[in-house]
């Protein structure tokens, strides 16, 4: 009941953004930015489950950024903040985008919303749409029950599928080539993975 009420309140884009600040999202994004530096400046960027576009500021305003999300309310919040950018309502496990067409697919804090039976499609779709020289940059908090802050945060998180590092790594490796794998902690334990397509150029 309390959890349901909290989720309802946090579904408001303004409240959602404030909660993100409270749980250290800015610090996590700073870590992430280092992994985005080598991405070519003219790459089309698709932010999978981009929410209200909190990753938008990691890129320059003239870069072609598409915020893809299946939640209309989040996209409304995104469009209000970034009226010049594109918002796309779609399911990240069935992307309405061409194969081999995107320079960077970014995906932060989304995989724990994806049910087990869709996790393979989620990763395979992300990697299907990147160009041969493109990158899939993935970040999420992981299931790490020995960390008390982590256990508490997972308890109140809307996503129901926190996963171990091992589970994420083995599933990702079925679909792409993991070039970089970095873990760190900001309340939660997190992983950042940089992944390339295994397609032969
Ligand atoms: C915790 S939020 C993260 C938002 C943003 N990536 C960030 O880091 O601030 C998770 C987002 O994933 C979206 N999402 C969950 N399942 C999805 C799916 N199957 N397809 C597209 N978006 C999805 C939710 O609507 C929500 O905006």
XYZ file of C-alpha atoms and ligand atoms in Angstrom:
228
model
C 0.000 0.000 0.000
C 2.735 2.491 1.099
C 4.900 1.296 -1.768
C 2.050 1.762 -4.253
C 1.459 5.308 -3.030
C 5.186 6.127 -3.229
C 5.364 4.776 -6.790
C 2.377 6.899 -7.761
C 3.983 10.052 -6.338
C 7.354 9.315 -7.966
C 5.746 8.747 -11.381
C 5.360 12.545 -11.587
C 8.331 13.694 -13.734
C 9.219 16.596 -11.411
C 9.215 14.420 -8.271
C 11.063 11.676 -10.157
C 13.915 14.075 -11.022
C 14.228 15.248 -7.388
C 14.327 11.650 -6.110
C 17.034 10.823 -8.645
C 19.153 13.665 -7.222
C 18.655 12.329 -3.694
C 19.855 8.829 -4.555
C 23.135 10.087 -6.022
C 22.234 10.022 -9.729
C 24.490 13.005 -10.423
C 27.550 11.239 -8.987
C 26.756 8.124 -10.975
C 26.422 10.192 -14.149
C 29.847 11.748 -13.545
C 31.369 8.256 -13.550
C 29.478 7.429 -16.713
C 30.615 10.523 -18.603
C 34.218 9.257 -18.762
C 33.026 6.256 -20.787
C 31.241 8.466 -23.298
C 34.239 10.641 -24.225
C 35.497 8.406 -27.072
C 32.080 8.296 -28.760
C 32.257 10.139 -32.089
C 30.658 13.596 -31.965
C 28.288 13.085 -34.933
C 26.881 9.790 -33.639
C 23.104 9.449 -33.380
C 22.417 8.719 -29.702
C 19.472 6.645 -28.541
C 18.852 6.712 -24.803
C 16.910 3.506 -24.094
C 14.445 4.001 -21.256
C 15.689 7.586 -21.220
C 12.889 8.699 -18.861
C 12.792 12.474 -18.475
C 16.124 12.882 -20.315
C 18.438 13.207 -17.325
C 21.286 11.923 -19.510
C 20.741 14.634 -22.143
C 23.287 16.990 -20.565
C 26.056 14.426 -21.051
C 26.055 15.436 -24.735
C 26.359 18.725 -26.542
C 23.077 20.418 -27.548
C 23.799 19.964 -31.276
C 24.137 16.177 -31.009
C 21.218 14.138 -32.329
C 19.711 12.668 -29.167
C 16.598 10.484 -29.075
C 14.965 9.725 -25.749
C 13.123 6.400 -26.070
C 10.764 5.318 -23.316
C 7.509 3.374 -22.983
C 6.075 5.781 -20.394
C 4.151 8.684 -21.898
C 4.369 10.744 -18.689
C 8.166 10.511 -18.580
C 8.366 11.537 -22.232
C 6.118 14.514 -21.525
C 8.587 15.572 -18.803
C 11.435 15.097 -21.300
C 9.754 17.196 -24.013
C 9.079 20.024 -21.588
C 12.764 20.151 -20.637
C 14.187 19.572 -24.138
C 11.655 20.744 -26.737
C 14.216 20.613 -29.573
C 15.057 16.912 -29.083
C 13.138 13.810 -30.151
C 11.132 11.657 -27.768
C 10.068 8.235 -29.003
C 7.492 6.081 -27.266
C 8.530 2.463 -27.747
C 9.288 -0.774 -25.957
C 13.037 -1.291 -25.516
C 12.613 -5.050 -26.048
C 11.108 -4.498 -29.543
C 12.762 -1.462 -31.054
C 11.161 0.222 -34.067
C 14.621 1.189 -35.373
C 16.757 -0.141 -38.208
C 19.612 -2.526 -37.582
C 23.095 -1.074 -37.807
C 21.873 2.549 -37.705
C 22.916 4.156 -34.406
C 26.329 5.330 -33.187
C 25.581 5.106 -29.478
C 22.894 3.324 -27.534
C 22.950 4.452 -23.940
C 20.918 2.696 -21.277
C 21.006 3.690 -17.606
C 18.993 2.241 -14.733
C 16.576 0.358 -16.969
C 17.512 -3.344 -16.995
C 16.076 -3.840 -13.489
C 12.661 -2.965 -14.976
C 12.917 -5.733 -17.559
C 11.434 -9.135 -16.695
C 13.655 -12.221 -16.916
C 11.972 -13.583 -20.030
C 12.667 -10.302 -21.911
C 16.248 -9.631 -20.804
C 17.805 -11.364 -23.814
C 15.589 -9.420 -26.253
C 16.412 -6.200 -24.414
C 20.179 -6.666 -24.896
C 19.935 -8.143 -28.390
C 17.762 -5.243 -29.587
C 20.179 -2.640 -28.176
C 23.094 -4.296 -29.968
C 21.156 -4.964 -33.180
C 20.637 -1.227 -33.798
C 24.238 -0.095 -33.188
C 26.514 0.343 -36.179
C 29.465 -2.039 -36.504
C 31.734 0.645 -35.078
C 29.061 1.868 -32.640
C 28.800 1.230 -28.927
C 26.200 0.163 -26.410
C 26.963 1.813 -23.065
C 25.072 0.133 -20.262
C 24.767 1.170 -16.624
C 22.658 -0.217 -13.831
C 22.665 -0.892 -10.114
C 23.121 -4.548 -9.259
C 21.751 -6.916 -6.646
C 24.305 -6.884 -3.862
C 22.476 -8.043 -0.688
C 25.466 -7.540 1.610
C 25.161 -3.745 1.188
C 22.530 -2.332 3.575
C 21.877 0.905 1.599
C 21.478 -1.197 -1.498
C 18.930 -3.517 0.147
C 16.890 -0.529 1.328
C 16.959 1.202 -2.036
C 15.875 -1.952 -3.844
C 13.019 -2.352 -1.426
C 11.479 0.954 -2.550
C 12.512 0.857 -6.200
C 9.812 0.414 -8.801
C 11.905 -2.006 -10.840
C 11.399 -5.562 -9.678
C 14.327 -7.323 -11.281
C 17.641 -6.365 -9.676
C 20.321 -8.778 -10.904
C 23.786 -9.872 -9.881
C 26.880 -8.759 -11.769
C 27.362 -12.323 -12.998
C 23.846 -12.575 -14.420
C 24.183 -9.263 -16.272
C 27.621 -10.147 -17.600
C 26.715 -13.606 -18.907
C 23.510 -12.338 -20.530
C 25.229 -9.354 -22.169
C 28.079 -11.530 -23.428
C 25.583 -13.696 -25.335
C 24.739 -10.708 -27.544
C 27.794 -8.498 -27.845
C 31.473 -8.119 -27.172
C 32.117 -6.554 -23.756
C 35.029 -4.107 -24.205
C 34.944 -2.531 -20.766
C 33.427 -3.653 -17.447
C 33.692 -1.302 -14.495
C 32.033 -1.552 -11.074
C 31.733 1.083 -8.345
C 29.471 2.056 -5.441
C 27.291 5.111 -4.748
C 24.893 3.701 -2.107
C 24.149 0.887 -4.588
C 26.814 -1.176 -6.357
C 26.813 -0.275 -10.068
C 28.234 -1.621 -13.273
C 29.135 0.280 -16.438
C 29.700 -1.855 -19.528
C 30.862 -0.712 -22.949
C 29.725 -3.218 -25.549
C 30.355 -3.576 -29.293
C 28.553 -5.620 -31.872
C 30.011 -9.031 -32.708
C 29.008 -8.563 -36.378
C 31.882 -8.820 -38.832
C 32.376 -5.471 -40.606
C 14.789 4.278 -13.340
S 14.202 4.989 -14.811
C 15.744 5.506 -15.581
C 15.556 6.691 -16.482
C 16.851 7.222 -17.099
N 17.468 6.227 -17.932
C 17.795 7.710 -16.019
O 18.869 7.111 -15.830
O 17.456 8.715 -15.362
C 13.744 3.603 -15.823
C 13.090 4.037 -17.120
O 12.944 2.882 -17.960
C 11.693 2.977 -18.620
N 11.330 1.619 -19.087
C 11.066 0.533 -18.338
N 10.789 -0.527 -19.121
C 10.882 -0.089 -20.406
C 10.700 -0.703 -21.672
N 10.376 -2.005 -21.794
N 10.873 0.040 -22.785
C 11.201 1.361 -22.698
N 11.392 1.992 -21.521
C 11.229 1.286 -20.387
C 10.768 3.562 -17.555
O 9.599 4.110 -18.107
C 11.672 4.598 -16.922
O 11.596 5.849 -17.557
